[in-house]
mmCIF file with all atom_site columns, C-alpha atoms and ligand atoms in Angstrom:
data_model
loop_
_atom_site.group_PDB
_atom_site.id
_atom_site.type_symbol
_atom_site.label_atom_id
_atom_site.label_alt_id
_atom_site.label_comp_id
_atom_site.label_asym_id
_atom_site.label_entity_id
_atom_site.label_seq_id
_atom_site.pdbx_PDB_ins_code
_atom_site.Cartn_x
_atom_site.Cartn_y
_atom_site.Cartn_z
_atom_site.occupancy
_atom_site.B_iso_or_equiv
_atom_site.pdbx_formal_charge
_atom_site.auth_seq_id
_atom_site.auth_comp_id
_atom_site.auth_asym_id
_atom_site.auth_atom_id
_atom_site.pdbx_PDB_model_num
ATOM   1   C  CA  . MET A 1 1   ? 110.921 127.882 131.989 1.00 0.00 ? 1   MET A CA  1
ATOM   2   C  CA  . LYS A 1 2   ? 112.593 127.550 135.413 1.00 0.00 ? 2   LYS A CA  1
ATOM   3   C  CA  . PHE A 1 3   ? 116.173 126.730 134.408 1.00 0.00 ? 3   PHE A CA  1
ATOM   4   C  CA  . CYS A 1 4   ? 118.336 127.765 131.480 1.00 0.00 ? 4   CYS A CA  1
ATOM   5   C  CA  . SER A 1 5   ? 118.487 124.850 129.014 1.00 0.00 ? 5   SER A CA  1
ATOM   6   C  CA  . GLN A 1 6   ? 121.999 125.975 128.042 1.00 0.00 ? 6   GLN A CA  1
ATOM   7   C  CA  . CYS A 1 7   ? 123.751 126.246 131.438 1.00 0.00 ? 7   CYS A CA  1
ATOM   8   C  CA  . GLY A 1 8   ? 121.207 125.065 134.026 1.00 0.00 ? 8   GLY A CA  1
ATOM   9   C  CA  . SER A 1 9   ? 121.136 128.372 135.896 1.00 0.00 ? 9   SER A CA  1
ATOM   10  C  CA  . SER A 1 10  ? 117.906 129.586 137.464 1.00 0.00 ? 10  SER A CA  1
ATOM   11  C  CA  . ALA A 1 11  ? 118.959 133.211 136.904 1.00 0.00 ? 11  ALA A CA  1
ATOM   12  C  CA  . LEU A 1 12  ? 116.385 133.849 134.191 1.00 0.00 ? 12  LEU A CA  1
ATOM   13  C  CA  . GLU A 1 13  ? 114.825 137.222 133.622 1.00 0.00 ? 13  GLU A CA  1
ATOM   14  C  CA  . LEU A 1 14  ? 112.272 138.629 131.246 1.00 0.00 ? 14  LEU A CA  1
ATOM   15  C  CA  . ARG A 1 15  ? 113.694 141.625 129.427 1.00 0.00 ? 15  ARG A CA  1
ATOM   16  C  CA  . VAL A 1 16  ? 114.033 143.191 125.988 1.00 0.00 ? 16  VAL A CA  1
ATOM   17  C  CA  . PRO A 1 17  ? 117.465 142.266 124.614 1.00 0.00 ? 17  PRO A CA  1
ATOM   18  C  CA  . THR A 1 18  ? 119.507 145.001 122.949 1.00 0.00 ? 18  THR A CA  1
ATOM   19  C  CA  . GLY A 1 19  ? 118.308 145.527 119.400 1.00 0.00 ? 19  GLY A CA  1
ATOM   20  C  CA  . ASP A 1 20  ? 115.087 143.588 120.005 1.00 0.00 ? 20  ASP A CA  1
ATOM   21  C  CA  . THR A 1 21  ? 111.552 144.847 120.435 1.00 0.00 ? 21  THR A CA  1
ATOM   22  C  CA  . LEU A 1 22  ? 109.882 142.215 122.631 1.00 0.00 ? 22  LEU A CA  1
ATOM   23  C  CA  . PRO A 1 23  ? 110.606 140.883 126.107 1.00 0.00 ? 23  PRO A CA  1
ATOM   24  C  CA  . ARG A 1 24  ? 112.446 137.554 126.054 1.00 0.00 ? 24  ARG A CA  1
ATOM   25  C  CA  . CYS A 1 25  ? 113.468 135.055 128.675 1.00 0.00 ? 25  CYS A CA  1
ATOM   26  C  CA  . VAL A 1 26  ? 117.212 135.808 129.054 1.00 0.00 ? 26  VAL A CA  1
ATOM   27  C  CA  . CYS A 1 27  ? 119.728 133.851 131.148 1.00 0.00 ? 27  CYS A CA  1
ATOM   28  C  CA  . SER A 1 28  ? 121.751 136.367 133.125 1.00 0.00 ? 28  SER A CA  1
ATOM   29  C  CA  . ASN A 1 29  ? 124.388 133.691 133.815 1.00 0.00 ? 29  ASN A CA  1
ATOM   30  C  CA  . CYS A 1 30  ? 125.340 132.646 130.256 1.00 0.00 ? 30  CYS A CA  1
ATOM   31  C  CA  . GLY A 1 31  ? 123.509 135.305 128.227 1.00 0.00 ? 31  GLY A CA  1
ATOM   32  C  CA  . THR A 1 32  ? 121.415 132.858 126.190 1.00 0.00 ? 32  THR A CA  1
ATOM   33  C  CA  . ILE A 1 33  ? 118.200 134.380 124.871 1.00 0.00 ? 33  ILE A CA  1
ATOM   34  C  CA  . HIS A 1 34  ? 115.416 131.782 124.925 1.00 0.00 ? 34  HIS A CA  1
ATOM   35  C  CA  . TYR A 1 35  ? 113.206 132.753 121.994 1.00 0.00 ? 35  TYR A CA  1
ATOM   36  C  CA  . GLN A 1 36  ? 109.725 131.285 121.894 1.00 0.00 ? 36  GLN A CA  1
ATOM   37  C  CA  . ASN A 1 37  ? 107.826 131.229 118.617 1.00 0.00 ? 37  ASN A CA  1
ATOM   38  C  CA  . PRO A 1 38  ? 104.571 129.743 117.327 1.00 0.00 ? 38  PRO A CA  1
ATOM   39  C  CA  . LYS A 1 39  ? 104.214 126.048 116.598 1.00 0.00 ? 39  LYS A CA  1
ATOM   40  C  CA  . VAL A 1 40  ? 102.977 124.753 113.256 1.00 0.00 ? 40  VAL A CA  1
ATOM   41  C  CA  . VAL A 1 41  ? 100.106 122.277 113.173 1.00 0.00 ? 41  VAL A CA  1
ATOM   42  C  CA  . VAL A 1 42  ? 99.979  120.517 109.828 1.00 0.00 ? 42  VAL A CA  1
ATOM   43  C  CA  . GLY A 1 43  ? 97.312  118.212 108.446 1.00 0.00 ? 43  GLY A CA  1
ATOM   44  C  CA  . CYS A 1 44  ? 95.196  116.929 105.601 1.00 0.00 ? 44  CYS A CA  1
ATOM   45  C  CA  . LEU A 1 45  ? 91.650  117.057 104.365 1.00 0.00 ? 45  LEU A CA  1
ATOM   46  C  CA  . PRO A 1 46  ? 91.521  113.571 102.802 1.00 0.00 ? 46  PRO A CA  1
ATOM   47  C  CA  . VAL A 1 47  ? 88.828  113.129 100.179 1.00 0.00 ? 47  VAL A CA  1
ATOM   48  C  CA  . TRP A 1 48  ? 87.412  109.989 98.570  1.00 0.00 ? 48  TRP A CA  1
ATOM   49  C  CA  . ASP A 1 49  ? 84.813  110.660 95.872  1.00 0.00 ? 49  ASP A CA  1
ATOM   50  C  CA  . GLU A 1 50  ? 82.277  112.933 97.577  1.00 0.00 ? 50  GLU A CA  1
ATOM   51  C  CA  . GLN A 1 51  ? 83.342  112.018 101.088 1.00 0.00 ? 51  GLN A CA  1
ATOM   52  C  CA  . VAL A 1 52  ? 85.820  113.414 103.602 1.00 0.00 ? 52  VAL A CA  1
ATOM   53  C  CA  . LEU A 1 53  ? 87.800  111.416 106.153 1.00 0.00 ? 53  LEU A CA  1
ATOM   54  C  CA  . LEU A 1 54  ? 87.427  112.374 109.817 1.00 0.00 ? 54  LEU A CA  1
ATOM   55  C  CA  . CYS A 1 55  ? 89.000  110.953 112.976 1.00 0.00 ? 55  CYS A CA  1
ATOM   56  C  CA  . LYS A 1 56  ? 87.316  110.700 116.366 1.00 0.00 ? 56  LYS A CA  1
ATOM   57  C  CA  . ARG A 1 57  ? 89.846  111.788 118.974 1.00 0.00 ? 57  ARG A CA  1
ATOM   58  C  CA  . ALA A 1 58  ? 91.019  109.245 121.561 1.00 0.00 ? 58  ALA A CA  1
ATOM   59  C  CA  . ILE A 1 59  ? 93.111  111.863 123.401 1.00 0.00 ? 59  ILE A CA  1
ATOM   60  C  CA  . GLU A 1 60  ? 92.625  115.145 125.188 1.00 0.00 ? 60  GLU A CA  1
ATOM   61  C  CA  . PRO A 1 61  ? 91.915  117.867 124.433 1.00 0.00 ? 61  PRO A CA  1
ATOM   62  C  CA  . ARG A 1 62  ? 88.478  117.305 122.906 1.00 0.00 ? 62  ARG A CA  1
ATOM   63  C  CA  . HIS A 1 63  ? 88.392  113.549 123.488 1.00 0.00 ? 63  HIS A CA  1
ATOM   64  C  CA  . GLY A 1 64  ? 85.511  111.950 121.563 1.00 0.00 ? 64  GLY A CA  1
ATOM   65  C  CA  . LEU A 1 65  ? 85.114  114.794 119.081 1.00 0.00 ? 65  LEU A CA  1
ATOM   66  C  CA  . TRP A 1 66  ? 85.865  114.626 115.360 1.00 0.00 ? 66  TRP A CA  1
ATOM   67  C  CA  . THR A 1 67  ? 88.795  116.188 113.562 1.00 0.00 ? 67  THR A CA  1
ATOM   68  C  CA  . LEU A 1 68  ? 90.839  116.050 110.408 1.00 0.00 ? 68  LEU A CA  1
ATOM   69  C  CA  . PRO A 1 69  ? 94.195  114.280 110.785 1.00 0.00 ? 69  PRO A CA  1
ATOM   70  C  CA  . ALA A 1 70  ? 96.649  116.953 111.947 1.00 0.00 ? 70  ALA A CA  1
ATOM   71  C  CA  . GLY A 1 71  ? 99.420  117.494 114.459 1.00 0.00 ? 71  GLY A CA  1
ATOM   72  C  CA  . PHE A 1 72  ? 102.600 119.342 115.269 1.00 0.00 ? 72  PHE A CA  1
ATOM   73  C  CA  . LEU A 1 73  ? 105.241 119.555 112.591 1.00 0.00 ? 73  LEU A CA  1
ATOM   74  C  CA  . GLU A 1 74  ? 108.483 117.888 113.709 1.00 0.00 ? 74  GLU A CA  1
ATOM   75  C  CA  . ASN A 1 75  ? 111.967 119.374 113.501 1.00 0.00 ? 75  ASN A CA  1
ATOM   76  C  CA  . GLY A 1 76  ? 113.685 118.383 110.275 1.00 0.00 ? 76  GLY A CA  1
ATOM   77  C  CA  . GLU A 1 77  ? 110.414 117.573 108.542 1.00 0.00 ? 77  GLU A CA  1
ATOM   78  C  CA  . THR A 1 78  ? 108.880 119.223 105.495 1.00 0.00 ? 78  THR A CA  1
ATOM   79  C  CA  . ILE A 1 79  ? 105.344 120.461 105.763 1.00 0.00 ? 79  ILE A CA  1
ATOM   80  C  CA  . PHE A 1 80  ? 104.217 117.944 103.101 1.00 0.00 ? 80  PHE A CA  1
ATOM   81  C  CA  . ALA A 1 81  ? 105.829 115.030 104.926 1.00 0.00 ? 81  ALA A CA  1
ATOM   82  C  CA  . GLY A 1 82  ? 104.302 116.194 108.204 1.00 0.00 ? 82  GLY A CA  1
ATOM   83  C  CA  . ALA A 1 83  ? 100.807 116.277 106.722 1.00 0.00 ? 83  ALA A CA  1
ATOM   84  C  CA  . ALA A 1 84  ? 101.213 112.772 105.287 1.00 0.00 ? 84  ALA A CA  1
ATOM   85  C  CA  . ARG A 1 85  ? 102.735 111.435 108.524 1.00 0.00 ? 85  ARG A CA  1
ATOM   86  C  CA  . GLU A 1 86  ? 99.922  112.753 110.707 1.00 0.00 ? 86  GLU A CA  1
ATOM   87  C  CA  . THR A 1 87  ? 97.389  111.211 108.339 1.00 0.00 ? 87  THR A CA  1
ATOM   88  C  CA  . ALA A 1 88  ? 99.190  107.872 108.482 1.00 0.00 ? 88  ALA A CA  1
ATOM   89  C  CA  . GLU A 1 89  ? 99.479  107.994 112.294 1.00 0.00 ? 89  GLU A CA  1
ATOM   90  C  CA  . GLU A 1 90  ? 95.961  109.097 113.154 1.00 0.00 ? 90  GLU A CA  1
ATOM   91  C  CA  . ALA A 1 91  ? 93.982  107.426 110.367 1.00 0.00 ? 91  ALA A CA  1
ATOM   92  C  CA  . HIS A 1 92  ? 96.362  104.724 109.041 1.00 0.00 ? 92  HIS A CA  1
ATOM   93  C  CA  . ALA A 1 93  ? 95.527  106.299 105.705 1.00 0.00 ? 93  ALA A CA  1
ATOM   94  C  CA  . ARG A 1 94  ? 97.654  106.780 102.630 1.00 0.00 ? 94  ARG A CA  1
ATOM   95  C  CA  . VAL A 1 95  ? 97.148  110.044 100.801 1.00 0.00 ? 95  VAL A CA  1
ATOM   96  C  CA  . GLU A 1 96  ? 98.499  112.040 97.940  1.00 0.00 ? 96  GLU A CA  1
ATOM   97  C  CA  . VAL A 1 97  ? 99.017  115.442 99.547  1.00 0.00 ? 97  VAL A CA  1
ATOM   98  C  CA  . GLY A 1 98  ? 97.556  118.102 97.272  1.00 0.00 ? 98  GLY A CA  1
ATOM   99  C  CA  . PRO A 1 99  ? 97.467  121.902 97.248  1.00 0.00 ? 99  PRO A CA  1
ATOM   100 C  CA  . LEU A 1 100 ? 97.739  124.097 100.324 1.00 0.00 ? 100 LEU A CA  1
ATOM   101 C  CA  . TYR A 1 101 ? 94.161  124.805 101.382 1.00 0.00 ? 101 TYR A CA  1
ATOM   102 C  CA  . THR A 1 102 ? 93.803  126.658 104.687 1.00 0.00 ? 102 THR A CA  1
ATOM   103 C  CA  . MET A 1 103 ? 96.373  128.525 106.757 1.00 0.00 ? 103 MET A CA  1
ATOM   104 C  CA  . ILE A 1 104 ? 94.914  129.804 110.015 1.00 0.00 ? 104 ILE A CA  1
ATOM   105 C  CA  . SER A 1 105 ? 96.774  131.872 112.618 1.00 0.00 ? 105 SER A CA  1
ATOM   106 C  CA  . LEU A 1 106 ? 95.794  131.328 116.256 1.00 0.00 ? 106 LEU A CA  1
ATOM   107 C  CA  . PRO A 1 107 ? 97.746  134.114 117.975 1.00 0.00 ? 107 PRO A CA  1
ATOM   108 C  CA  . HIS A 1 108 ? 96.175  133.529 121.410 1.00 0.00 ? 108 HIS A CA  1
ATOM   109 C  CA  . ILE A 1 109 ? 97.634  130.006 121.597 1.00 0.00 ? 109 ILE A CA  1
ATOM   110 C  CA  . ASN A 1 110 ? 100.720 130.631 119.445 1.00 0.00 ? 110 ASN A CA  1
ATOM   111 C  CA  . GLN A 1 111 ? 99.872  128.154 116.707 1.00 0.00 ? 111 GLN A CA  1
ATOM   112 C  CA  . VAL A 1 112 ? 99.509  128.246 112.935 1.00 0.00 ? 112 VAL A CA  1
ATOM   113 C  CA  . TYR A 1 113 ? 97.372  125.588 111.247 1.00 0.00 ? 113 TYR A CA  1
ATOM   114 C  CA  . VAL A 1 114 ? 98.419  124.544 107.745 1.00 0.00 ? 114 VAL A CA  1
ATOM   115 C  CA  . MET A 1 115 ? 95.946  122.204 106.055 1.00 0.00 ? 115 MET A CA  1
ATOM   116 C  CA  . PHE A 1 116 ? 96.300  120.559 102.654 1.00 0.00 ? 116 PHE A CA  1
ATOM   117 C  CA  . ARG A 1 117 ? 93.676  119.033 100.422 1.00 0.00 ? 117 ARG A CA  1
ATOM   118 C  CA  . ALA A 1 118 ? 94.563  115.376 99.901  1.00 0.00 ? 118 ALA A CA  1
ATOM   119 C  CA  . ARG A 1 119 ? 93.391  112.437 97.836  1.00 0.00 ? 119 ARG A CA  1
ATOM   120 C  CA  . LEU A 1 120 ? 92.819  109.225 99.732  1.00 0.00 ? 120 LEU A CA  1
ATOM   121 C  CA  . LEU A 1 121 ? 94.612  106.488 97.792  1.00 0.00 ? 121 LEU A CA  1
ATOM   122 C  CA  . ASP A 1 122 ? 92.669  103.484 99.094  1.00 0.00 ? 122 ASP A CA  1
ATOM   123 C  CA  . LEU A 1 123 ? 90.092  102.487 101.687 1.00 0.00 ? 123 LEU A CA  1
ATOM   124 C  CA  . GLU A 1 124 ? 92.530  100.627 103.936 1.00 0.00 ? 124 GLU A CA  1
ATOM   125 C  CA  . PHE A 1 125 ? 92.273  103.146 106.772 1.00 0.00 ? 125 PHE A CA  1
ATOM   126 C  CA  . GLY A 1 126 ? 91.503  102.735 110.461 1.00 0.00 ? 126 GLY A CA  1
ATOM   127 C  CA  . PRO A 1 127 ? 92.092  104.297 113.851 1.00 0.00 ? 127 PRO A CA  1
ATOM   128 C  CA  . GLY A 1 128 ? 95.647  104.899 115.007 1.00 0.00 ? 128 GLY A CA  1
ATOM   129 C  CA  . PRO A 1 129 ? 96.470  105.128 118.736 1.00 0.00 ? 129 PRO A CA  1
ATOM   130 C  CA  . GLU A 1 130 ? 95.208  108.728 118.920 1.00 0.00 ? 130 GLU A CA  1
ATOM   131 C  CA  . SER A 1 131 ? 91.844  107.934 117.308 1.00 0.00 ? 131 SER A CA  1
ATOM   132 C  CA  . LEU A 1 132 ? 88.762  106.011 118.473 1.00 0.00 ? 132 LEU A CA  1
ATOM   133 C  CA  . GLU A 1 133 ? 87.235  105.745 115.031 1.00 0.00 ? 133 GLU A CA  1
ATOM   134 C  CA  . VAL A 1 134 ? 88.007  106.837 111.492 1.00 0.00 ? 134 VAL A CA  1
ATOM   135 C  CA  . ARG A 1 135 ? 85.353  107.078 108.824 1.00 0.00 ? 135 ARG A CA  1
ATOM   136 C  CA  . LEU A 1 136 ? 84.234  108.801 105.665 1.00 0.00 ? 136 LEU A CA  1
ATOM   137 C  CA  . PHE A 1 137 ? 81.431  111.339 105.799 1.00 0.00 ? 137 PHE A CA  1
ATOM   138 C  CA  . ASP A 1 138 ? 79.120  112.746 103.164 1.00 0.00 ? 138 ASP A CA  1
ATOM   139 C  CA  . GLU A 1 139 ? 78.573  116.474 103.532 1.00 0.00 ? 139 GLU A CA  1
ATOM   140 C  CA  . ASN A 1 140 ? 75.116  115.878 105.002 1.00 0.00 ? 140 ASN A CA  1
ATOM   141 C  CA  . ASP A 1 141 ? 76.458  113.514 107.658 1.00 0.00 ? 141 ASP A CA  1
ATOM   142 C  CA  . VAL A 1 142 ? 79.294  115.657 108.994 1.00 0.00 ? 142 VAL A CA  1
ATOM   143 C  CA  . PRO A 1 143 ? 78.760  115.963 112.772 1.00 0.00 ? 143 PRO A CA  1
ATOM   144 C  CA  . TRP A 1 144 ? 79.122  119.757 112.835 1.00 0.00 ? 144 TRP A CA  1
ATOM   145 C  CA  . SER A 1 145 ? 78.295  120.065 116.526 1.00 0.00 ? 145 SER A CA  1
ATOM   146 C  CA  . GLU A 1 146 ? 80.971  117.495 117.394 1.00 0.00 ? 146 GLU A CA  1
ATOM   147 C  CA  . ILE A 1 147 ? 83.970  118.919 115.552 1.00 0.00 ? 147 ILE A CA  1
ATOM   148 C  CA  . ALA A 1 148 ? 86.937  119.282 117.910 1.00 0.00 ? 148 ALA A CA  1
ATOM   149 C  CA  . PHE A 1 149 ? 88.466  122.563 116.744 1.00 0.00 ? 149 PHE A CA  1
ATOM   150 C  CA  . ARG A 1 150 ? 87.282  125.752 115.051 1.00 0.00 ? 150 ARG A CA  1
ATOM   151 C  CA  . THR A 1 151 ? 90.163  125.484 112.584 1.00 0.00 ? 151 THR A CA  1
ATOM   152 C  CA  . ILE A 1 152 ? 88.757  122.144 111.409 1.00 0.00 ? 152 ILE A CA  1
ATOM   153 C  CA  . THR A 1 153 ? 85.190  123.434 111.190 1.00 0.00 ? 153 THR A CA  1
ATOM   154 C  CA  . ARG A 1 154 ? 86.420  126.351 109.101 1.00 0.00 ? 154 ARG A CA  1
ATOM   155 C  CA  . THR A 1 155 ? 88.466  124.105 106.805 1.00 0.00 ? 155 THR A CA  1
ATOM   156 C  CA  . LEU A 1 156 ? 85.539  121.747 106.232 1.00 0.00 ? 156 LEU A CA  1
ATOM   157 C  CA  . ARG A 1 157 ? 83.034  124.594 105.672 1.00 0.00 ? 157 ARG A CA  1
ATOM   158 C  CA  . ASN A 1 158 ? 85.394  126.180 103.145 1.00 0.00 ? 158 ASN A CA  1
ATOM   159 C  CA  . TYR A 1 159 ? 85.736  122.873 101.377 1.00 0.00 ? 159 TYR A CA  1
ATOM   160 C  CA  . PHE A 1 160 ? 82.038  122.167 100.943 1.00 0.00 ? 160 PHE A CA  1
ATOM   161 C  CA  . LEU A 1 161 ? 81.377  125.757 99.791  1.00 0.00 ? 161 LEU A CA  1
ATOM   162 C  CA  . ASP A 1 162 ? 84.297  125.722 97.356  1.00 0.00 ? 162 ASP A CA  1
ATOM   163 C  CA  . ARG A 1 163 ? 83.226  122.355 95.990  1.00 0.00 ? 163 ARG A CA  1
ATOM   164 C  CA  . LYS A 1 164 ? 79.860  123.821 95.018  1.00 0.00 ? 164 LYS A CA  1
ATOM   165 C  CA  . LEU A 1 165 ? 81.712  126.609 93.176  1.00 0.00 ? 165 LEU A CA  1
ATOM   166 C  CA  . GLY A 1 166 ? 84.227  124.206 91.654  1.00 0.00 ? 166 GLY A CA  1
ATOM   167 C  CA  . VAL A 1 167 ? 87.311  126.191 92.731  1.00 0.00 ? 167 VAL A CA  1
ATOM   168 C  CA  . PHE A 1 168 ? 89.592  125.688 95.715  1.00 0.00 ? 168 PHE A CA  1
ATOM   169 C  CA  . PRO A 1 169 ? 91.597  128.819 96.465  1.00 0.00 ? 169 PRO A CA  1
ATOM   170 C  CA  . THR A 1 170 ? 93.964  128.915 99.433  1.00 0.00 ? 170 THR A CA  1
ATOM   171 C  CA  . HIS A 1 171 ? 92.237  130.469 102.438 1.00 0.00 ? 171 HIS A CA  1
ATOM   172 C  CA  . VAL A 1 172 ? 94.516  132.445 104.767 1.00 0.00 ? 172 VAL A CA  1
ATOM   173 C  CA  . SER A 1 173 ? 92.793  133.657 107.909 1.00 0.00 ? 173 SER A CA  1
ATOM   174 C  CA  . ALA A 1 174 ? 92.980  134.037 111.661 1.00 0.00 ? 174 ALA A CA  1
ATOM   175 C  CA  . LEU A 1 175 ? 90.925  132.924 114.629 1.00 0.00 ? 175 LEU A CA  1
ATOM   176 C  CA  . GLU A 1 176 ? 91.076  135.078 117.743 1.00 0.00 ? 176 GLU A CA  1
ATOM   177 C  CA  . ARG A 1 177 ? 90.358  134.081 121.300 1.00 0.00 ? 177 ARG A CA  1
ATOM   178 C  CA  . ARG A 1 178 ? 86.755  133.032 121.612 1.00 0.00 ? 178 ARG A CA  1
ATOM   179 C  CA  . ALA A 1 179 ? 84.700  135.806 123.196 1.00 0.00 ? 179 ALA A CA  1
ATOM   180 C  CA  . PRO A 1 180 ? 83.670  134.950 126.759 1.00 0.00 ? 180 PRO A CA  1
ATOM   181 C  CA  . ARG A 1 181 ? 80.082  133.911 127.205 1.00 0.00 ? 181 ARG A CA  1
ATOM   182 C  CA  . PRO A 1 182 ? 78.010  136.942 128.174 1.00 0.00 ? 182 PRO A CA  1
ATOM   183 C  CA  . ASP A 1 183 ? 77.120  137.003 131.854 1.00 0.00 ? 183 ASP A CA  1
ATOM   184 C  CA  . LEU A 1 184 ? 73.357  137.369 131.853 1.00 0.00 ? 184 LEU A CA  1
ATOM   185 C  CA  . SER A 1 185 ? 72.905  136.840 135.580 1.00 0.00 ? 185 SER A CA  1
ATOM   186 C  CA  . GLY A 1 186 ? 72.581  140.536 136.325 1.00 0.00 ? 186 GLY A CA  1
ATOM   187 C  CA  . ALA A 1 187 ? 70.868  141.538 133.088 1.00 0.00 ? 187 ALA A CA  1
ATOM   188 C  CA  . ALA A 1 188 ? 67.658  143.495 133.341 1.00 0.00 ? 188 ALA A CA  1
HETATM 189 ZN ZN1 . LIG B 2 .   ? 122.231 130.025 130.878 1.00 0.00 ? 1   LIG B ZN1 1
#
């Protein structure tokens, strides 16, 4: 942030406001405290019989890789409506949004993923502007090495394991920053 969105001043400083515990971007002209908090990514795991619906991404990041329909929750939108909207936008698919399934904190990028199980209502789906291709996959055909995000891999792995057990609890977890690749150049 270069200018205060309240008054337009560039007199911004990072400091801990009185009564707070974390440094915030504070406008020293008008006093506005610009809080920044995590964004919510909401989506669906649409299922038809034994198959799950995946979208091949037409946008960066991870262009060309597969994902479940998901995106940022909008202001004024419920989490259920957001999940259904993203599924309609990315897969042109109509779903009945079911139970909360995975909730995954990503503290290093300030996001929380909230994924719902969902029942695909018909087979009239197809790629929206953010997708190259949309199709149903059997468990054995899921392109595990071409899944766009670890949150999606985790959600799908949970699903296929839970399906074998016949129960679908809500999975609340976190994913930390991926460990850097070990530098083996100087290894003995
Ligand atoms: Zn200001």
